[in-house]
Coordinates of C-alpha atoms in Angstrom, one line a residue:
M255 CA -8.0 -6.7 23.6
I256 CA -11.3 -5.8 25.2
E257 CA -12.0 -9.3 26.3
R258 CA -9.1 -8.7 28.9
F259 CA -11.2 -6.0 30.5
L260 CA -14.9 -7.0 30.0
K261 CA -16.7 -10.2 30.9
Q262 CA -19.0 -9.7 27.9
T263 CA -17.9 -7.8 24.8
T264 CA -20.8 -7.8 22.4
F265 CA -24.3 -6.4 23.1
T266 CA -27.5 -6.6 21.1
S267 CA -29.7 -4.1 22.9
Q268 CA -29.7 -1.5 25.6
D269 CA -31.2 -4.0 28.0
D270 CA -28.4 -6.5 27.3
Y271 CA -25.8 -3.7 27.7
A272 CA -27.3 -2.5 31.0
A273 CA -27.6 -6.1 32.4
H274 CA -24.2 -7.4 31.3
L275 CA -21.6 -4.6 31.2
E276 CA -19.1 -5.7 33.8
F277 CA -15.4 -4.7 33.9
I278 CA -12.5 -6.9 34.8
I279 CA -10.3 -4.6 36.8
P280 CA -6.6 -5.5 36.9
E281 CA -4.4 -4.6 39.8
H282 CA -2.0 -1.7 39.0
F283 CA -3.8 -1.0 35.7
N284 CA -1.7 1.3 33.5
F285 CA -3.0 2.1 30.0
A286 CA 0.5 2.6 28.5
Y287 CA 1.7 -0.9 29.6
D288 CA -1.5 -2.9 29.7
V289 CA -3.0 -1.7 26.4
M290 CA -0.5 0.1 24.2
D291 CA 2.5 -2.2 24.9
V292 CA 0.3 -5.2 24.5
W293 CA -0.8 -4.0 21.1
A294 CA 2.9 -3.5 20.2
G295 CA 3.6 -7.1 21.1
E296 CA 0.6 -8.5 19.2
A297 CA 0.3 -6.2 16.2
P298 CA 3.5 -4.1 16.0
D299 CA 3.0 -3.1 12.4
K300 CA -0.6 -2.0 12.8
L301 CA -1.1 1.7 12.2
A302 CA -2.0 3.4 15.5
L303 CA -1.6 7.1 14.8
L304 CA -1.8 9.0 11.5
W305 CA -0.8 12.6 12.0
T306 CA -0.9 15.4 9.4
N307 CA -1.0 19.2 9.5
D308 CA -2.2 22.0 7.3
E309 CA 1.2 22.3 5.7
G310 CA 0.9 18.8 4.2
E311 CA 3.4 17.0 6.5
C312 CA 2.4 13.5 7.5
Q313 CA 3.8 11.1 10.1
R314 CA 2.6 7.5 10.6
F315 CA 3.1 5.6 13.9
T316 CA 2.5 1.9 14.3
F317 CA 1.8 0.4 17.7
G318 CA 5.4 -0.8 17.6
D319 CA 6.6 2.7 16.9
L320 CA 4.6 4.1 19.8
K321 CA 6.1 1.7 22.2
E322 CA 9.6 2.4 21.2
Q323 CA 9.1 6.2 21.1
S324 CA 7.1 6.4 24.3
D325 CA 9.8 4.4 26.1
R326 CA 12.4 6.8 24.8
T327 CA 10.3 9.7 25.9
A328 CA 9.9 8.2 29.3
A329 CA 13.6 7.7 29.6
Y330 CA 14.2 11.3 28.4
F331 CA 11.8 12.7 31.0
R332 CA 13.3 10.6 33.7
Q333 CA 16.8 12.0 32.7
L334 CA 15.3 15.5 33.2
G335 CA 14.3 14.6 36.7
I336 CA 10.6 13.7 36.1
G337 CA 9.3 10.8 38.1
R338 CA 6.3 9.3 39.9
G339 CA 3.8 11.8 41.2
D340 CA 5.4 14.8 39.5
M341 CA 3.0 17.3 37.8
V342 CA 3.8 17.9 34.2
M343 CA 1.9 20.5 32.1
L344 CA 1.6 19.7 28.4
I345 CA 0.9 22.7 26.1
L346 CA 1.3 20.8 22.8
K347 CA -1.7 21.8 20.6
R348 CA -2.2 18.8 18.2
R349 CA 1.5 18.0 17.8
Y350 CA 2.3 14.3 17.8
E351 CA 4.6 14.8 20.7
F352 CA 1.4 15.0 22.9
W353 CA 0.7 11.3 22.4
L354 CA 4.3 10.3 23.1
S355 CA 4.3 12.5 26.3
M356 CA 1.0 11.2 27.6
L357 CA 2.1 7.5 27.3
A358 CA 5.5 8.3 28.7
L359 CA 4.1 10.1 31.8
H360 CA 1.8 7.2 32.4
K361 CA 4.8 4.8 32.2
L362 CA 6.6 6.9 34.8
G363 CA 3.6 7.3 37.1
A364 CA 3.8 11.1 36.7
V365 CA 0.7 13.3 36.4
A366 CA -0.2 14.7 33.0
I367 CA -1.9 18.2 33.0
P368 CA -2.9 19.0 29.4
A369 CA -3.5 22.7 28.8
T370 CA -4.5 25.0 25.9
H371 CA -1.9 27.0 24.0
M372 CA -4.1 30.1 24.5
L373 CA -3.2 30.5 28.2
T374 CA -1.8 33.8 29.3
S375 CA 1.1 34.1 31.7
H376 CA -1.5 34.8 34.5
D377 CA -3.3 31.6 33.6
I378 CA -0.1 29.6 33.7
V379 CA 0.9 31.1 37.0
Y380 CA -2.5 30.1 38.4
R381 CA -2.1 26.5 37.2
N382 CA 1.6 26.2 38.2
T383 CA 0.9 27.4 41.8
R384 CA -2.4 25.5 42.3
A385 CA -1.1 22.2 41.0
G386 CA 2.6 22.5 42.0
V387 CA 3.7 22.0 38.4
K388 CA 7.3 20.7 38.1
A389 CA 7.8 20.6 34.4
I390 CA 6.2 22.2 31.3
V391 CA 6.5 20.6 27.9
C392 CA 5.3 23.0 25.2
V393 CA 5.2 23.9 21.5
G394 CA 8.0 26.2 20.5
E395 CA 5.9 29.1 19.3
E396 CA 6.6 32.7 20.2
Y397 CA 3.4 33.3 22.1
V398 CA 3.6 30.2 24.2
I399 CA 7.3 30.5 25.0
R400 CA 6.8 34.1 26.0
Q401 CA 3.8 33.3 28.3
V402 CA 5.6 30.4 30.0
K403 CA 8.8 32.5 30.6
E404 CA 6.8 35.4 32.0
A405 CA 5.1 33.0 34.4
L406 CA 8.3 31.7 35.8
P407 CA 9.1 34.4 38.5
Q408 CA 5.8 33.6 40.2
S409 CA 6.1 29.8 39.7
P410 CA 8.7 28.5 42.2
S411 CA 7.7 24.8 41.7
V412 CA 8.7 24.8 38.0
Q413 CA 12.1 23.2 37.5
V414 CA 12.1 21.9 33.9
L415 CA 11.0 23.4 30.6
V416 CA 11.0 21.5 27.3
S417 CA 10.2 22.9 23.8
V418 CA 9.3 20.6 21.0
G419 CA 10.1 23.3 18.5
P420 CA 10.3 24.9 16.1
L421 CA 11.5 27.8 18.2
R422 CA 14.4 27.2 20.5
D423 CA 15.0 29.2 23.7
E424 CA 18.0 29.0 26.0
A425 CA 15.6 28.6 29.0
F426 CA 14.2 25.4 27.5
H427 CA 15.5 21.9 26.8
D428 CA 15.3 21.1 23.1
W429 CA 13.3 17.9 22.7
H430 CA 14.5 17.1 19.2
S431 CA 18.2 17.6 19.9
E432 CA 18.2 15.7 23.2
W433 CA 15.4 13.1 22.9
A434 CA 17.2 10.7 20.6
D435 CA 20.2 10.4 23.0
A436 CA 18.1 9.3 25.9
P437 CA 19.3 6.1 27.6
A438 CA 17.4 2.8 27.3
F439 CA 14.2 2.8 29.3
V440 CA 13.8 0.6 32.3
R441 CA 10.3 0.2 33.7
P442 CA 10.1 1.7 37.3
G443 CA 10.1 -1.0 40.0
A444 CA 7.2 0.7 41.9
R445 CA 3.9 0.1 40.1
N446 CA 1.1 2.6 40.3
A447 CA -2.0 1.9 42.3
N448 CA -5.3 2.1 40.5
S449 CA -6.2 5.0 42.8
D450 CA -3.1 7.1 42.0
T451 CA -3.6 10.3 40.1
M452 CA -2.8 9.9 36.4
L453 CA -4.3 12.9 34.8
M454 CA -5.6 16.4 35.8
Y455 CA -7.6 18.9 33.8
F456 CA -8.4 22.5 34.7
T457 CA -12.0 22.7 33.7
S458 CA -12.9 24.9 30.7
G459 CA -14.5 27.4 33.0
T460 CA -18.0 28.3 31.6
S461 CA -18.3 30.0 35.0
G462 CA -15.9 30.9 37.7
E463 CA -12.2 30.0 38.1
P464 CA -11.0 26.7 36.6
K465 CA -11.2 23.8 38.9
M466 CA -8.5 21.0 39.1
V467 CA -10.2 17.7 38.1
A468 CA -8.1 14.8 39.2
H469 CA -8.5 11.4 37.5
D470 CA -7.0 8.1 38.6
F471 CA -5.5 5.3 36.4
L472 CA -8.8 3.6 36.0
Y473 CA -10.1 6.7 34.1
A474 CA -8.5 5.4 31.0
L475 CA -10.3 2.1 31.4
G476 CA -13.5 4.0 31.8
H477 CA -13.1 5.2 28.2
L478 CA -13.3 1.7 26.8
T479 CA -17.0 2.1 26.4
T480 CA -16.5 5.5 24.8
G481 CA -14.4 4.2 21.9
V482 CA -15.6 0.7 21.4
Y483 CA -19.3 1.2 21.8
W484 CA -20.3 4.9 21.5
H485 CA -17.8 5.5 18.6
N486 CA -18.5 2.0 17.4
L487 CA -14.9 1.5 16.5
C488 CA -13.0 -1.6 15.4
E489 CA -9.5 -2.5 14.2
D490 CA -10.3 -1.3 10.7
S491 CA -11.6 2.1 11.8
I492 CA -9.8 5.4 11.1
H493 CA -11.2 7.9 13.6
L494 CA -11.1 11.7 13.7
T495 CA -12.2 13.7 16.7
V496 CA -12.0 17.4 16.4
A497 CA -10.5 18.6 19.7
D498 CA -7.5 20.5 20.9
T499 CA -5.4 18.5 23.3
G500 CA -5.9 21.1 26.0
W501 CA -9.5 19.9 26.3
G502 CA -10.7 16.7 27.9
K503 CA -12.5 15.7 24.7
A504 CA -9.0 14.9 23.3
V505 CA -8.6 11.9 25.5
W506 CA -12.3 11.0 25.0
G507 CA -11.8 10.9 21.2
K508 CA -8.2 10.4 20.3
L509 CA -6.4 8.3 22.8
Y510 CA -7.9 5.8 25.3
G511 CA -11.1 4.4 23.9
Q512 CA -9.9 4.4 20.3
W513 CA -6.8 2.3 21.1
F514 CA -8.8 -0.1 23.2
A515 CA -10.6 -0.8 19.9
G516 CA -7.3 -1.1 18.0
A517 CA -8.4 1.7 15.7
T518 CA -6.2 4.2 13.9
V519 CA -6.3 7.7 15.5
F520 CA -6.2 10.4 12.9
V521 CA -4.9 13.8 13.9
F522 CA -5.2 16.9 11.8
D523 CA -2.9 19.6 13.3
H524 CA -4.4 22.8 12.0
E525 CA -4.2 26.4 13.1
K526 CA -7.6 27.8 12.1
F527 CA -10.7 25.7 11.9
T528 CA -12.8 25.8 8.7
A529 CA -15.5 23.2 7.8
D530 CA -13.9 22.9 4.4
K531 CA -10.5 21.9 5.8
I532 CA -12.1 19.1 7.9
L533 CA -14.2 17.8 5.1
R534 CA -11.1 17.7 2.8
Q535 CA -9.2 15.6 5.4
I536 CA -12.1 13.1 5.6
E537 CA -12.1 12.8 1.9
K538 CA -8.3 12.5 1.5
Y539 CA -7.5 10.1 4.3
R540 CA -10.7 8.0 3.9
I541 CA -11.9 8.7 7.5
T542 CA -14.5 6.1 8.6
S543 CA -15.5 7.6 12.0
F544 CA -15.9 11.2 13.0
C545 CA -16.7 13.0 16.2
A546 CA -17.0 16.8 16.8
P547 CA -18.8 19.2 19.1
P548 CA -22.2 20.5 17.7
T549 CA -20.6 23.9 16.8
V550 CA -18.5 22.1 14.1
Y551 CA -21.5 20.4 12.6
R552 CA -23.4 23.8 12.6
F553 CA -20.7 25.1 10.3
M554 CA -20.3 21.9 8.3
I555 CA -24.0 21.7 7.2
H556 CA -23.6 25.1 5.4
E557 CA -21.0 23.7 3.1
D558 CA -21.7 22.3 -0.4
F559 CA -21.4 18.6 0.3
S560 CA -21.4 17.8 -3.4
K561 CA -17.8 19.0 -3.5
Y562 CA -16.6 16.2 -1.3
D563 CA -16.3 12.4 -1.5
L564 CA -17.4 11.3 1.9
S565 CA -18.1 7.8 0.9
S566 CA -15.7 6.3 3.5
L567 CA -17.6 7.9 6.4
R568 CA -19.7 5.3 8.2
Y569 CA -20.3 6.6 11.7
C570 CA -20.5 10.1 13.4
C571 CA -20.9 11.2 17.0
T572 CA -21.1 14.5 18.8
A573 CA -20.6 15.7 22.4
G574 CA -19.5 18.9 24.2
E575 CA -22.9 20.6 24.1
A576 CA -26.4 19.6 23.3
L577 CA -27.1 19.0 19.6
N578 CA -30.0 21.0 18.1
P579 CA -32.4 18.8 16.2
A580 CA -32.3 21.0 13.1
V581 CA -28.5 20.2 12.8
F582 CA -29.2 16.5 13.2
D583 CA -31.9 16.5 10.5
R584 CA -29.8 18.6 8.0
F585 CA -26.7 16.4 8.5
L586 CA -28.8 13.2 8.0
K587 CA -30.2 14.7 4.8
L588 CA -26.7 15.5 3.5
T589 CA -24.9 12.3 4.4
G590 CA -27.5 9.7 5.3
I591 CA -25.7 9.3 8.7
R592 CA -27.5 9.8 12.1
L593 CA -25.5 11.7 14.6
M594 CA -25.0 9.7 17.8
E595 CA -24.9 12.0 20.8
G596 CA -23.0 11.5 24.0
F597 CA -22.9 13.5 27.3
G598 CA -20.3 13.7 30.0
Q599 CA -18.1 16.2 31.8
T600 CA -14.5 16.8 32.5
E601 CA -15.2 15.0 35.7
T602 CA -16.5 11.8 34.0
T603 CA -16.3 9.7 30.9
M604 CA -19.4 9.3 28.8
T605 CA -22.4 9.0 31.2
L606 CA -25.3 9.2 28.7
G607 CA -25.3 8.4 25.0
T608 CA -26.7 6.8 21.9
M609 CA -25.1 3.4 21.3
P610 CA -25.1 1.5 18.0
W611 CA -28.0 -0.8 19.1
T612 CA -30.3 2.2 20.0
K613 CA -32.2 4.6 17.7
P614 CA -31.2 8.2 18.2
K615 CA -33.9 10.7 19.0
P616 CA -32.9 14.1 17.5
G617 CA -32.1 16.5 20.4
S618 CA -31.9 13.8 23.0
M619 CA -28.7 13.1 25.1
G620 CA -29.4 9.4 24.8
L621 CA -29.7 6.7 27.4
P622 CA -27.6 6.1 30.6
N623 CA -24.2 4.4 30.2
P624 CA -24.6 1.5 32.7
Q625 CA -21.1 1.9 34.1
Y626 CA -22.7 4.8 35.9
D627 CA -25.9 4.8 38.1
I628 CA -27.6 7.8 36.7
D629 CA -30.7 9.5 38.1
L630 CA -32.6 12.8 37.9
V631 CA -33.4 14.4 41.2
R632 CA -35.4 17.3 42.6
P633 CA -33.7 19.9 44.9
D634 CA -34.7 17.8 47.9
G635 CA -32.8 14.8 46.5
T636 CA -35.8 12.7 45.6
S637 CA -36.0 11.1 42.2
C638 CA -38.0 12.7 39.4
E639 CA -40.8 11.1 37.5
D640 CA -40.6 10.8 33.7
G641 CA -41.3 14.1 32.1
E642 CA -40.2 16.1 35.2
R643 CA -37.2 18.3 35.1
G644 CA -34.4 17.6 37.5
E645 CA -30.6 17.6 38.0
I646 CA -28.6 14.8 36.5
V647 CA -26.7 13.0 39.3
I648 CA -24.5 9.9 39.6
R649 CA -25.1 7.6 42.6
T650 CA -21.9 6.6 44.2
V651 CA -23.3 4.1 46.8
D652 CA -24.8 0.7 46.1
A653 CA -28.2 -0.6 47.4
A654 CA -26.5 -1.7 50.6
G655 CA -25.1 1.8 51.2
R656 CA -21.5 0.9 50.4
E657 CA -19.3 3.4 48.6
R658 CA -19.0 2.6 44.9
K659 CA -17.0 5.0 42.8
P660 CA -17.8 4.2 39.1
I661 CA -14.9 3.6 36.8
G662 CA -14.3 6.9 35.0
L663 CA -15.6 9.3 37.7
F664 CA -13.0 11.7 39.0
K665 CA -11.3 11.4 42.4
G666 CA -12.3 15.0 43.4
Y667 CA -11.0 18.5 42.9
Y668 CA -7.3 18.5 43.7
R669 CA -6.5 20.5 46.8
D670 CA -10.1 21.6 47.3
E671 CA -12.1 19.3 49.6
E672 CA -14.7 21.9 50.2
L673 CA -15.6 22.2 46.5
T674 CA -15.5 18.5 46.2
R675 CA -18.0 18.1 49.0
K676 CA -20.2 20.8 47.5
V677 CA -20.8 18.7 44.4
W678 CA -20.3 15.2 45.8
H679 CA -22.2 14.4 49.0
G680 CA -24.8 12.0 50.4
G681 CA -23.8 9.3 47.9
L682 CA -24.5 11.6 44.9
Y683 CA -22.2 13.4 42.5
H684 CA -24.2 16.5 41.3
T685 CA -23.4 17.3 37.7
G686 CA -25.1 20.8 37.8
D687 CA -26.9 19.9 34.5
M688 CA -30.7 19.9 34.2
A689 CA -32.6 17.5 32.0
W690 CA -35.9 15.5 31.8
R691 CA -36.4 11.9 30.9
D692 CA -39.0 10.6 28.5
E693 CA -41.1 7.4 28.8
D694 CA -38.4 5.4 26.8
G695 CA -35.7 6.4 29.2
Y696 CA -34.0 9.0 26.9
Y697 CA -32.7 12.1 28.6
W698 CA -33.3 15.6 27.2
F699 CA -31.0 18.5 28.1
V700 CA -32.4 21.7 29.6
G701 CA -29.3 23.6 30.6
R702 CA -26.9 24.2 33.4
I703 CA -28.6 24.9 36.7
D704 CA -27.2 28.4 36.7
D705 CA -28.2 29.0 33.0
V706 CA -31.9 28.3 33.5
I707 CA -33.9 31.5 33.1
K708 CA -36.8 32.4 35.5
S709 CA -39.1 34.7 33.8
S710 CA -42.7 35.7 35.0
G711 CA -42.8 32.5 37.0
Y712 CA -41.7 30.3 34.2
R713 CA -38.4 28.3 34.1
I714 CA -36.9 28.4 30.6
G715 CA -34.0 26.2 29.5
P716 CA -31.7 27.9 27.0
F717 CA -31.3 24.8 24.9
E718 CA -35.0 24.6 24.0
V719 CA -35.1 28.2 22.7
E720 CA -31.8 27.8 20.9
S721 CA -33.1 24.7 19.2
A722 CA -36.2 26.7 18.0
L723 CA -34.0 29.5 16.7
M724 CA -31.7 27.1 14.9
T725 CA -34.6 25.9 12.7
H726 CA -34.6 29.3 11.0
P727 CA -32.5 29.4 7.8
A728 CA -30.8 32.7 8.8
V729 CA -29.2 31.3 12.0
V730 CA -25.8 29.6 12.1
E731 CA -25.6 29.5 15.9
C732 CA -27.0 31.3 18.9
A733 CA -26.9 31.6 22.7
I734 CA -29.8 32.2 25.0
T735 CA -29.3 34.0 28.3
G736 CA -31.4 35.9 30.8
V737 CA -31.4 39.7 31.2
P738 CA -32.7 41.3 34.5
D739 CA -36.1 42.9 34.1
D740 CA -38.0 45.0 36.7
I741 CA -41.4 43.4 35.8
R742 CA -40.6 39.8 34.8
G743 CA -37.5 39.2 36.9
M744 CA -35.7 38.1 33.8
V745 CA -36.3 38.2 30.1
V746 CA -35.0 36.0 27.4
K747 CA -32.2 37.3 25.2
A748 CA -30.8 35.7 22.0
T749 CA -27.3 36.4 20.8
V750 CA -27.3 35.3 17.2
V751 CA -24.7 34.6 14.5
L752 CA -26.3 35.0 11.0
R753 CA -25.4 33.2 7.8
D754 CA -23.3 35.5 5.5
D755 CA -26.2 35.8 3.1
W756 CA -28.5 37.1 5.8
K757 CA -26.2 39.6 7.5
A758 CA -27.4 42.5 5.3
R759 CA -30.9 42.0 6.7
A760 CA -29.9 42.3 10.3
G761 CA -32.3 44.8 11.9
D762 CA -35.7 45.3 13.5
E763 CA -37.6 43.4 10.7
L764 CA -35.4 40.3 11.1
V765 CA -35.7 40.5 14.9
R766 CA -39.5 40.4 14.6
E767 CA -39.3 37.5 12.1
L768 CA -37.1 35.5 14.5
Q769 CA -39.3 36.2 17.5
N770 CA -42.4 35.1 15.6
H771 CA -40.5 32.0 14.4
V772 CA -39.7 31.0 18.0
K773 CA -43.3 31.5 19.0
R774 CA -44.4 29.1 16.3
E775 CA -41.7 26.5 17.1
T776 CA -42.1 26.4 20.9
A777 CA -44.3 27.7 23.7
P778 CA -44.8 31.5 23.0
Y779 CA -43.7 32.6 26.5
K780 CA -40.1 31.4 25.7
Y781 CA -39.5 33.8 22.8
P782 CA -36.5 36.1 23.1
R783 CA -37.7 39.7 23.8
I784 CA -34.1 40.9 23.1
I785 CA -32.1 39.8 20.0
E786 CA -28.5 40.9 19.4
F787 CA -26.6 40.0 16.2
V788 CA -22.9 39.3 16.5
D789 CA -20.1 38.0 14.3
E790 CA -19.2 35.2 16.8
L791 CA -20.1 33.8 20.2
P792 CA -17.7 33.6 23.1
K793 CA -16.5 30.1 23.6
T794 CA -14.2 27.9 25.7
I795 CA -11.3 26.0 24.1
S796 CA -13.7 23.0 24.0
G797 CA -16.2 24.9 21.8
K798 CA -18.8 25.4 24.6
I799 CA -20.6 28.7 24.5
R800 CA -19.7 30.9 27.4
R801 CA -23.1 32.2 28.3
V802 CA -21.6 33.6 31.6
E803 CA -19.5 36.0 29.5
I804 CA -22.6 37.2 27.6
R805 CA -24.4 37.7 31.0
Q806 CA -21.5 39.6 32.5
K807 CA -21.3 41.9 29.5
D808 CA -25.0 42.6 29.6
N809 CA -24.8 43.3 33.4
R810 CA -22.1 45.9 32.8
K811 CA -24.3 47.9 30.4

């Protein structure tokens, strides 16, 4: 499959990868037709999707099944009046109908807008009106149905509602009673352009209102490197990524790149996360490849791994936030597997990462993915030296000054040219993430520009303090923020979740112990002068810590 889209498909080193990664870009590329339907023609009986839930139900879909059922879904959607360019919100959790809907919308040239099931009616109104949503396909659960209905009076663009069950409501079409009777699917005569909008995400919003990130049809092609190289997948792989479908990580880890590789995508549809549940699925279904945000690994390493047979597991990756070295070391000790970190944004595919031919450095984001021209820059736009902190940027002009939008980079923020220009100007896309680069070319995360703490003249990155705290046995996870201070400008605050067996010791003595621990692990000026113990940290749907929420709470005090 991948030889259709790459001039060279195997690499032996980072130098080889950087020199020879070159895409073959078809006209009118459409992942559903050009990858999935091709697999269905060449390997119709190969298992593509293995879905199960926490009630023990199991569904298996071959590539042939997915072609037949995505065709039927496309015909069903067309019957409901959905067509090219229409905006369709998908609130489907981890239901298998998400994958059928995504492929069907691609086939129709409609725009998929995945969204989390935790949205309130206010959130849904905001998305409906900002994007001009025409149809909503959602899970038939009481909360979701109610929020969608309450949003309708203020959502004049919405014309079609579909529920995939189990609850039925008279305002909604019933997928499972209507879908089977859809007419035969005929591919639309008008083919999409590569630059047409295929997918939109409302960003997870670690700060401010969610932005509408618009991706074109080549975005899917951009994820070839995500699945084939970063995840190191092949046709024999069974891959599990822990991600709700409302988050961009779902298409990073359980759709495009994995099916370029011909791997089986494993989906565990569960209501409440526990590390034990995930480990049981890995054991039961003989998962070979696993990817999850660092917060999942933080909880996993506190389980008794002797209770599980994880012998099938060969490769593990992480993304979503920076990985603390202590978590890397503990997971390696428990499993013998080195966690391969990747970095990117809702606006991109994987921009930095640790590939199979490179040795991971615990705590590092990895090396640049050569499909992007990555640099670190100072505030004046000049390039940083090794060891110097700067902002991660993506260059979007070539050496001759010609525009060159990398495959996988977003088109812009939909209906917001001003915000697009704010982050993308002068031939640079500004990620807003701070890092430094070592002498081997590895990048090391510091924090979001607006998360960096300025205290007594020092600039302190949250991640370095969090990593120091995470090496203490009492700490499950933590968040570092700045608190205004009349003398120092800001002081460092740690919000800490303790292990269950340490919670009884929460108090002044443990605060001092943690402060002294940080002073020993990193430069003493970085230690947290304030420590607060909490049961859980505020997070986005993607698992990212919402430091902005902690700061806002402290500012209200």
